[in-house]
Amino acid sequence: MFIQTEATPNPATLKFLPGRDVLVGEPRDFRSPEAAAASPLATGLFAISGVNGVFLGSDFISVTKDDTNWAHIKPAILGVIMDHFLSGKPVITEGSTAPVDFDEVEEFFEEEDKEMVEVIKELLATRVRPAVAMDGGDIIFKGFKEGTVFLHMQGACSGCPSSTATLKNGIENLLRHFVPGVEGVQQV
């Protein structure tokens, strides 16, 4: 098994590509060993000293570290990923659909904004999420209120130095262009 790695815009996060499907369905973002209990793969990665975040995408795993040097933990991360896929264990344990921290918070918006919110979600799904996934992360719609779209960054995007620029220069401009009524974007 050959696992590729890619740098992300976030220097504390590396993207690992095992060359196979990782997670079918919605991505999962784990920010603590306790939250990772639903995933044998994420649990194994959190067992490595220095790992403080695991994001599981459709065909990649993003791992976020503390101030530990990548040279010290990258071989262990590669070993855990390889061992996991060779073992045949599931990435997410069946029946474990418990909410994952903040990511499962209900969306909020006024009923009269429902059509606008659907357009915003469609633009995020078709234009933004694929690009953000290439950098090892994800972006989730959380709400809309008084012209402001509230978004939650996950994976490599969470805590990334360039995430503010991505939100303001990229996503905000896109939404303002296509959706009259959008005045700004804010990260939550």
PDB file of C-alpha atoms in Angstrom:
ATOM      1  CA  MET A   1       0.000   0.000   0.000  1.00  0.00           C
ATOM      2  CA  PHE A   2       1.356   3.414  -1.000  1.00  0.00           C
ATOM      3  CA  ILE A   3       0.128   6.481   0.903  1.00  0.00           C
ATOM      4  CA  GLN A   4       0.771   9.892  -0.620  1.00  0.00           C
ATOM      5  CA  THR A   5       1.067  13.020   1.486  1.00  0.00           C
ATOM      6  CA  GLU A   6       0.295  16.578   0.486  1.00  0.00           C
ATOM      7  CA  ALA A   7       1.011  19.823   2.239  1.00  0.00           C
ATOM      8  CA  THR A   8      -1.978  22.040   3.007  1.00  0.00           C
ATOM      9  CA  PRO A   9      -2.135  25.815   3.396  1.00  0.00           C
ATOM     10  CA  ASN A  10      -2.170  25.130   7.144  1.00  0.00           C
ATOM     11  CA  PRO A  11       1.422  24.259   8.196  1.00  0.00           C
ATOM     12  CA  ALA A  12       0.087  22.300  11.186  1.00  0.00           C
ATOM     13  CA  THR A  13      -1.927  19.944   8.930  1.00  0.00           C
ATOM     14  CA  LEU A  14      -0.871  17.301   6.412  1.00  0.00           C
ATOM     15  CA  LYS A  15      -3.197  15.517   3.997  1.00  0.00           C
ATOM     16  CA  PHE A  16      -2.728  11.739   3.637  1.00  0.00           C
ATOM     17  CA  LEU A  17      -4.076   9.997   0.506  1.00  0.00           C
ATOM     18  CA  PRO A  18      -4.251   6.190   0.894  1.00  0.00           C
ATOM     19  CA  GLY A  19      -5.332   5.649  -2.723  1.00  0.00           C
ATOM     20  CA  ARG A  20      -8.749   4.294  -1.739  1.00  0.00           C
ATOM     21  CA  ASP A  21     -12.049   5.488  -0.334  1.00  0.00           C
ATOM     22  CA  VAL A  22     -11.758   6.627   3.253  1.00  0.00           C
ATOM     23  CA  LEU A  23     -15.273   7.703   4.221  1.00  0.00           C
ATOM     24  CA  VAL A  24     -18.538   7.414   2.317  1.00  0.00           C
ATOM     25  CA  GLY A  25     -20.978  10.209   3.091  1.00  0.00           C
ATOM     26  CA  GLU A  26     -20.353  13.393   5.033  1.00  0.00           C
ATOM     27  CA  PRO A  27     -16.809  14.121   6.228  1.00  0.00           C
ATOM     28  CA  ARG A  28     -16.058  13.808   9.953  1.00  0.00           C
ATOM     29  CA  ASP A  29     -13.891  16.167  11.985  1.00  0.00           C
ATOM     30  CA  PHE A  30     -12.448  14.927  15.287  1.00  0.00           C
ATOM     31  CA  ARG A  31     -10.817  17.465  17.613  1.00  0.00           C
ATOM     32  CA  SER A  32     -10.238  15.218  20.636  1.00  0.00           C
ATOM     33  CA  PRO A  33      -9.529  11.556  21.431  1.00  0.00           C
ATOM     34  CA  GLU A  34     -12.957  11.345  23.110  1.00  0.00           C
ATOM     35  CA  ALA A  35     -14.769  12.522  19.988  1.00  0.00           C
ATOM     36  CA  ALA A  36     -12.730  10.045  17.929  1.00  0.00           C
ATOM     37  CA  ALA A  37     -14.145   7.033  19.800  1.00  0.00           C
ATOM     38  CA  ALA A  38     -16.547   6.455  16.864  1.00  0.00           C
ATOM     39  CA  SER A  39     -13.606   5.815  14.522  1.00  0.00           C
ATOM     40  CA  PRO A  40     -10.947   3.138  15.019  1.00  0.00           C
ATOM     41  CA  LEU A  41      -8.749   4.979  12.494  1.00  0.00           C
ATOM     42  CA  ALA A  42      -9.045   8.358  14.242  1.00  0.00           C
ATOM     43  CA  THR A  43      -8.531   6.684  17.650  1.00  0.00           C
ATOM     44  CA  GLY A  44      -5.287   5.134  16.381  1.00  0.00           C
ATOM     45  CA  LEU A  45      -4.068   8.476  15.079  1.00  0.00           C
ATOM     46  CA  PHE A  46      -4.865  10.262  18.352  1.00  0.00           C
ATOM     47  CA  ALA A  47      -2.722   7.659  20.148  1.00  0.00           C
ATOM     48  CA  ILE A  48       0.308   9.293  18.490  1.00  0.00           C
ATOM     49  CA  SER A  49       1.818  11.975  20.689  1.00  0.00           C
ATOM     50  CA  GLY A  50       1.479  15.362  18.989  1.00  0.00           C
ATOM     51  CA  VAL A  51      -1.720  14.658  17.022  1.00  0.00           C
ATOM     52  CA  ASN A  52      -4.520  17.025  18.031  1.00  0.00           C
ATOM     53  CA  GLY A  53      -6.955  16.786  15.096  1.00  0.00           C
ATOM     54  CA  VAL A  54      -8.141  14.194  12.550  1.00  0.00           C
ATOM     55  CA  PHE A  55     -10.401  14.957   9.595  1.00  0.00           C
ATOM     56  CA  LEU A  56     -11.772  12.106   7.481  1.00  0.00           C
ATOM     57  CA  GLY A  57     -12.776  13.015   3.933  1.00  0.00           C
ATOM     58  CA  SER A  58     -14.014  10.910   1.039  1.00  0.00           C
ATOM     59  CA  ASP A  59     -10.546   9.828  -0.108  1.00  0.00           C
ATOM     60  CA  PHE A  60      -8.157  11.471   2.338  1.00  0.00           C
ATOM     61  CA  ILE A  61      -7.236  11.893   5.987  1.00  0.00           C
ATOM     62  CA  SER A  62      -6.029  15.266   7.270  1.00  0.00           C
ATOM     63  CA  VAL A  63      -3.991  15.172  10.459  1.00  0.00           C
ATOM     64  CA  THR A  64      -3.336  18.288  12.523  1.00  0.00           C
ATOM     65  CA  LYS A  65      -0.435  18.390  14.965  1.00  0.00           C
ATOM     66  CA  ASP A  66       0.696  20.545  17.842  1.00  0.00           C
ATOM     67  CA  ASP A  67       4.216  22.034  17.748  1.00  0.00           C
ATOM     68  CA  THR A  68       5.773  18.574  17.251  1.00  0.00           C
ATOM     69  CA  ASN A  69       8.005  18.310  14.173  1.00  0.00           C
ATOM     70  CA  TRP A  70       6.418  16.441  11.238  1.00  0.00           C
ATOM     71  CA  ALA A  71       9.606  14.410  10.830  1.00  0.00           C
ATOM     72  CA  HIS A  72       9.002  12.887  14.270  1.00  0.00           C
ATOM     73  CA  ILE A  73       5.360  11.859  13.827  1.00  0.00           C
ATOM     74  CA  LYS A  74       4.799  11.373  10.084  1.00  0.00           C
ATOM     75  CA  PRO A  75       6.202   7.795  10.025  1.00  0.00           C
ATOM     76  CA  ALA A  76       3.914   6.788  12.908  1.00  0.00           C
ATOM     77  CA  ILE A  77       0.894   8.362  11.169  1.00  0.00           C
ATOM     78  CA  LEU A  78       1.685   6.492   7.948  1.00  0.00           C
ATOM     79  CA  GLY A  79       2.012   3.268   9.962  1.00  0.00           C
ATOM     80  CA  VAL A  80      -1.367   3.714  11.683  1.00  0.00           C
ATOM     81  CA  ILE A  81      -3.116   4.482   8.386  1.00  0.00           C
ATOM     82  CA  MET A  82      -1.518   1.508   6.629  1.00  0.00           C
ATOM     83  CA  ASP A  83      -2.239  -0.875   9.507  1.00  0.00           C
ATOM     84  CA  HIS A  84      -5.841   0.294   9.677  1.00  0.00           C
ATOM     85  CA  PHE A  85      -6.598  -0.306   6.000  1.00  0.00           C
ATOM     86  CA  LEU A  86      -4.771  -3.636   5.926  1.00  0.00           C
ATOM     87  CA  SER A  87      -6.720  -4.808   9.001  1.00  0.00           C
ATOM     88  CA  GLY A  88     -10.087  -4.429   7.280  1.00  0.00           C
ATOM     89  CA  LYS A  89     -11.583  -2.549  10.245  1.00  0.00           C
ATOM     90  CA  PRO A  90     -14.279   0.028   9.459  1.00  0.00           C
ATOM     91  CA  VAL A  91     -13.333   3.709   9.408  1.00  0.00           C
ATOM     92  CA  ILE A  92     -16.454   4.533  11.440  1.00  0.00           C
ATOM     93  CA  THR A  93     -17.928   1.930  13.788  1.00  0.00           C
ATOM     94  CA  GLU A  94     -21.477   0.962  12.788  1.00  0.00           C
ATOM     95  CA  GLY A  95     -24.183   2.568  14.864  1.00  0.00           C
ATOM     96  CA  SER A  96     -21.943   5.419  15.984  1.00  0.00           C
ATOM     97  CA  THR A  97     -23.782   8.388  14.599  1.00  0.00           C
ATOM     98  CA  ALA A  98     -23.464  10.469  17.732  1.00  0.00           C
ATOM     99  CA  PRO A  99     -22.975  14.184  17.143  1.00  0.00           C
ATOM    100  CA  VAL A 100     -19.390  15.269  16.716  1.00  0.00           C
ATOM    101  CA  ASP A 101     -18.751  18.369  18.809  1.00  0.00           C
ATOM    102  CA  PHE A 102     -19.798  21.677  17.225  1.00  0.00           C
ATOM    103  CA  ASP A 103     -20.200  20.202  13.755  1.00  0.00           C
ATOM    104  CA  GLU A 104     -23.677  18.857  14.505  1.00  0.00           C
ATOM    105  CA  VAL A 105     -25.189  22.110  15.809  1.00  0.00           C
ATOM    106  CA  GLU A 106     -28.502  22.897  14.138  1.00  0.00           C
ATOM    107  CA  GLU A 107     -28.610  25.445  11.336  1.00  0.00           C
ATOM    108  CA  PHE A 108     -30.284  28.770  11.959  1.00  0.00           C
ATOM    109  CA  PHE A 109     -32.074  31.120   9.555  1.00  0.00           C
ATOM    110  CA  GLU A 110     -35.426  32.837   9.194  1.00  0.00           C
ATOM    111  CA  GLU A 111     -38.138  30.972   7.281  1.00  0.00           C
ATOM    112  CA  GLU A 112     -38.455  33.841   4.774  1.00  0.00           C
ATOM    113  CA  ASP A 113     -34.754  33.343   3.873  1.00  0.00           C
ATOM    114  CA  LYS A 114     -35.214  29.643   3.041  1.00  0.00           C
ATOM    115  CA  GLU A 115     -34.878  30.082  -0.751  1.00  0.00           C
ATOM    116  CA  MET A 116     -31.759  32.229  -0.360  1.00  0.00           C
ATOM    117  CA  VAL A 117     -30.256  29.681   2.035  1.00  0.00           C
ATOM    118  CA  GLU A 118     -30.845  26.888  -0.502  1.00  0.00           C
ATOM    119  CA  VAL A 119     -28.936  28.885  -3.149  1.00  0.00           C
ATOM    120  CA  ILE A 120     -26.112  29.544  -0.665  1.00  0.00           C
ATOM    121  CA  LYS A 121     -25.886  25.828   0.212  1.00  0.00           C
ATOM    122  CA  GLU A 122     -25.870  24.856  -3.464  1.00  0.00           C
ATOM    123  CA  LEU A 123     -23.025  27.289  -4.215  1.00  0.00           C
ATOM    124  CA  LEU A 124     -21.066  25.988  -1.224  1.00  0.00           C
ATOM    125  CA  ALA A 125     -21.602  22.370  -2.302  1.00  0.00           C
ATOM    126  CA  THR A 126     -20.709  22.863  -5.974  1.00  0.00           C
ATOM    127  CA  ARG A 127     -18.120  25.646  -5.967  1.00  0.00           C
ATOM    128  CA  VAL A 128     -16.537  25.888  -2.524  1.00  0.00           C
ATOM    129  CA  ARG A 129     -16.449  22.463  -0.859  1.00  0.00           C
ATOM    130  CA  PRO A 130     -14.579  20.709  -3.720  1.00  0.00           C
ATOM    131  CA  ALA A 131     -11.850  23.375  -3.663  1.00  0.00           C
ATOM    132  CA  VAL A 132     -11.579  23.341   0.129  1.00  0.00           C
ATOM    133  CA  ALA A 133     -11.413  19.510   0.115  1.00  0.00           C
ATOM    134  CA  MET A 134      -8.376  19.709  -2.170  1.00  0.00           C
ATOM    135  CA  ASP A 135      -6.646  21.535   0.696  1.00  0.00           C
ATOM    136  CA  GLY A 136      -7.629  18.835   3.198  1.00  0.00           C
ATOM    137  CA  GLY A 137     -10.634  20.493   4.797  1.00  0.00           C
ATOM    138  CA  ASP A 138     -14.310  21.228   4.584  1.00  0.00           C
ATOM    139  CA  ILE A 139     -16.704  24.098   5.135  1.00  0.00           C
ATOM    140  CA  ILE A 140     -20.151  23.730   6.650  1.00  0.00           C
ATOM    141  CA  PHE A 141     -23.107  26.115   6.439  1.00  0.00           C
ATOM    142  CA  LYS A 142     -24.259  27.002   9.957  1.00  0.00           C
ATOM    143  CA  GLY A 143     -26.660  29.882   9.494  1.00  0.00           C
ATOM    144  CA  PHE A 144     -27.814  33.093   7.891  1.00  0.00           C
ATOM    145  CA  LYS A 145     -28.934  36.211   9.731  1.00  0.00           C
ATOM    146  CA  GLU A 146     -29.307  39.834   8.649  1.00  0.00           C
ATOM    147  CA  GLY A 147     -27.175  39.452   5.504  1.00  0.00           C
ATOM    148  CA  THR A 148     -24.376  37.460   7.158  1.00  0.00           C
ATOM    149  CA  VAL A 149     -23.615  33.840   6.272  1.00  0.00           C
ATOM    150  CA  PHE A 150     -22.134  31.846   9.167  1.00  0.00           C
ATOM    151  CA  LEU A 151     -19.740  29.061   8.183  1.00  0.00           C
ATOM    152  CA  HIS A 152     -17.712  26.499  10.126  1.00  0.00           C
ATOM    153  CA  MET A 153     -14.256  25.479   8.867  1.00  0.00           C
ATOM    154  CA  GLN A 154     -13.071  21.895   9.415  1.00  0.00           C
ATOM    155  CA  GLY A 155      -9.953  19.812   8.917  1.00  0.00           C
ATOM    156  CA  ALA A 156      -6.951  21.679   7.526  1.00  0.00           C
ATOM    157  CA  CYS A 157      -9.076  24.833   7.244  1.00  0.00           C
ATOM    158  CA  SER A 158      -9.721  25.002  10.970  1.00  0.00           C
ATOM    159  CA  GLY A 159      -7.060  27.261  12.414  1.00  0.00           C
ATOM    160  CA  CYS A 160      -5.369  27.802   9.062  1.00  0.00           C
ATOM    161  CA  PRO A 161      -3.646  31.176   8.745  1.00  0.00           C
ATOM    162  CA  SER A 162      -5.152  31.701   5.277  1.00  0.00           C
ATOM    163  CA  SER A 163      -8.729  30.710   6.214  1.00  0.00           C
ATOM    164  CA  THR A 164      -9.703  34.337   6.872  1.00  0.00           C
ATOM    165  CA  ALA A 165      -8.524  35.312   3.392  1.00  0.00           C
ATOM    166  CA  THR A 166     -10.373  32.332   1.895  1.00  0.00           C
ATOM    167  CA  LEU A 167     -13.562  33.380   3.661  1.00  0.00           C
ATOM    168  CA  LYS A 168     -13.357  37.101   2.906  1.00  0.00           C
ATOM    169  CA  ASN A 169     -11.759  37.181  -0.551  1.00  0.00           C
ATOM    170  CA  GLY A 170     -13.075  33.968  -2.003  1.00  0.00           C
ATOM    171  CA  ILE A 171     -16.293  32.763  -0.448  1.00  0.00           C
ATOM    172  CA  GLU A 172     -17.732  36.149   0.524  1.00  0.00           C
ATOM    173  CA  ASN A 173     -17.144  37.578  -2.962  1.00  0.00           C
ATOM    174  CA  LEU A 174     -18.672  34.485  -4.601  1.00  0.00           C
ATOM    175  CA  LEU A 175     -21.797  34.572  -2.433  1.00  0.00           C
ATOM    176  CA  ARG A 176     -22.234  38.350  -2.729  1.00  0.00           C
ATOM    177  CA  HIS A 177     -22.002  38.046  -6.515  1.00  0.00           C
ATOM    178  CA  PHE A 178     -24.546  35.228  -6.900  1.00  0.00           C
ATOM    179  CA  VAL A 179     -26.890  35.860  -3.971  1.00  0.00           C
ATOM    180  CA  PRO A 180     -28.379  39.328  -3.570  1.00  0.00           C
ATOM    181  CA  GLY A 181     -28.867  39.917   0.113  1.00  0.00           C
ATOM    182  CA  VAL A 182     -25.590  38.390   1.255  1.00  0.00           C
ATOM    183  CA  GLU A 183     -23.500  41.154   2.794  1.00  0.00           C
ATOM    184  CA  GLY A 184     -20.783  39.200   4.545  1.00  0.00           C
ATOM    185  CA  VAL A 185     -19.398  35.870   5.725  1.00  0.00           C
ATOM    186  CA  GLN A 186     -18.347  35.031   9.265  1.00  0.00           C
ATOM    187  CA  GLN A 187     -16.559  32.005  10.671  1.00  0.00           C
ATOM    188  CA  VAL A 188     -18.045  30.270  13.721  1.00  0.00           C
TER     189      VAL A 188
END
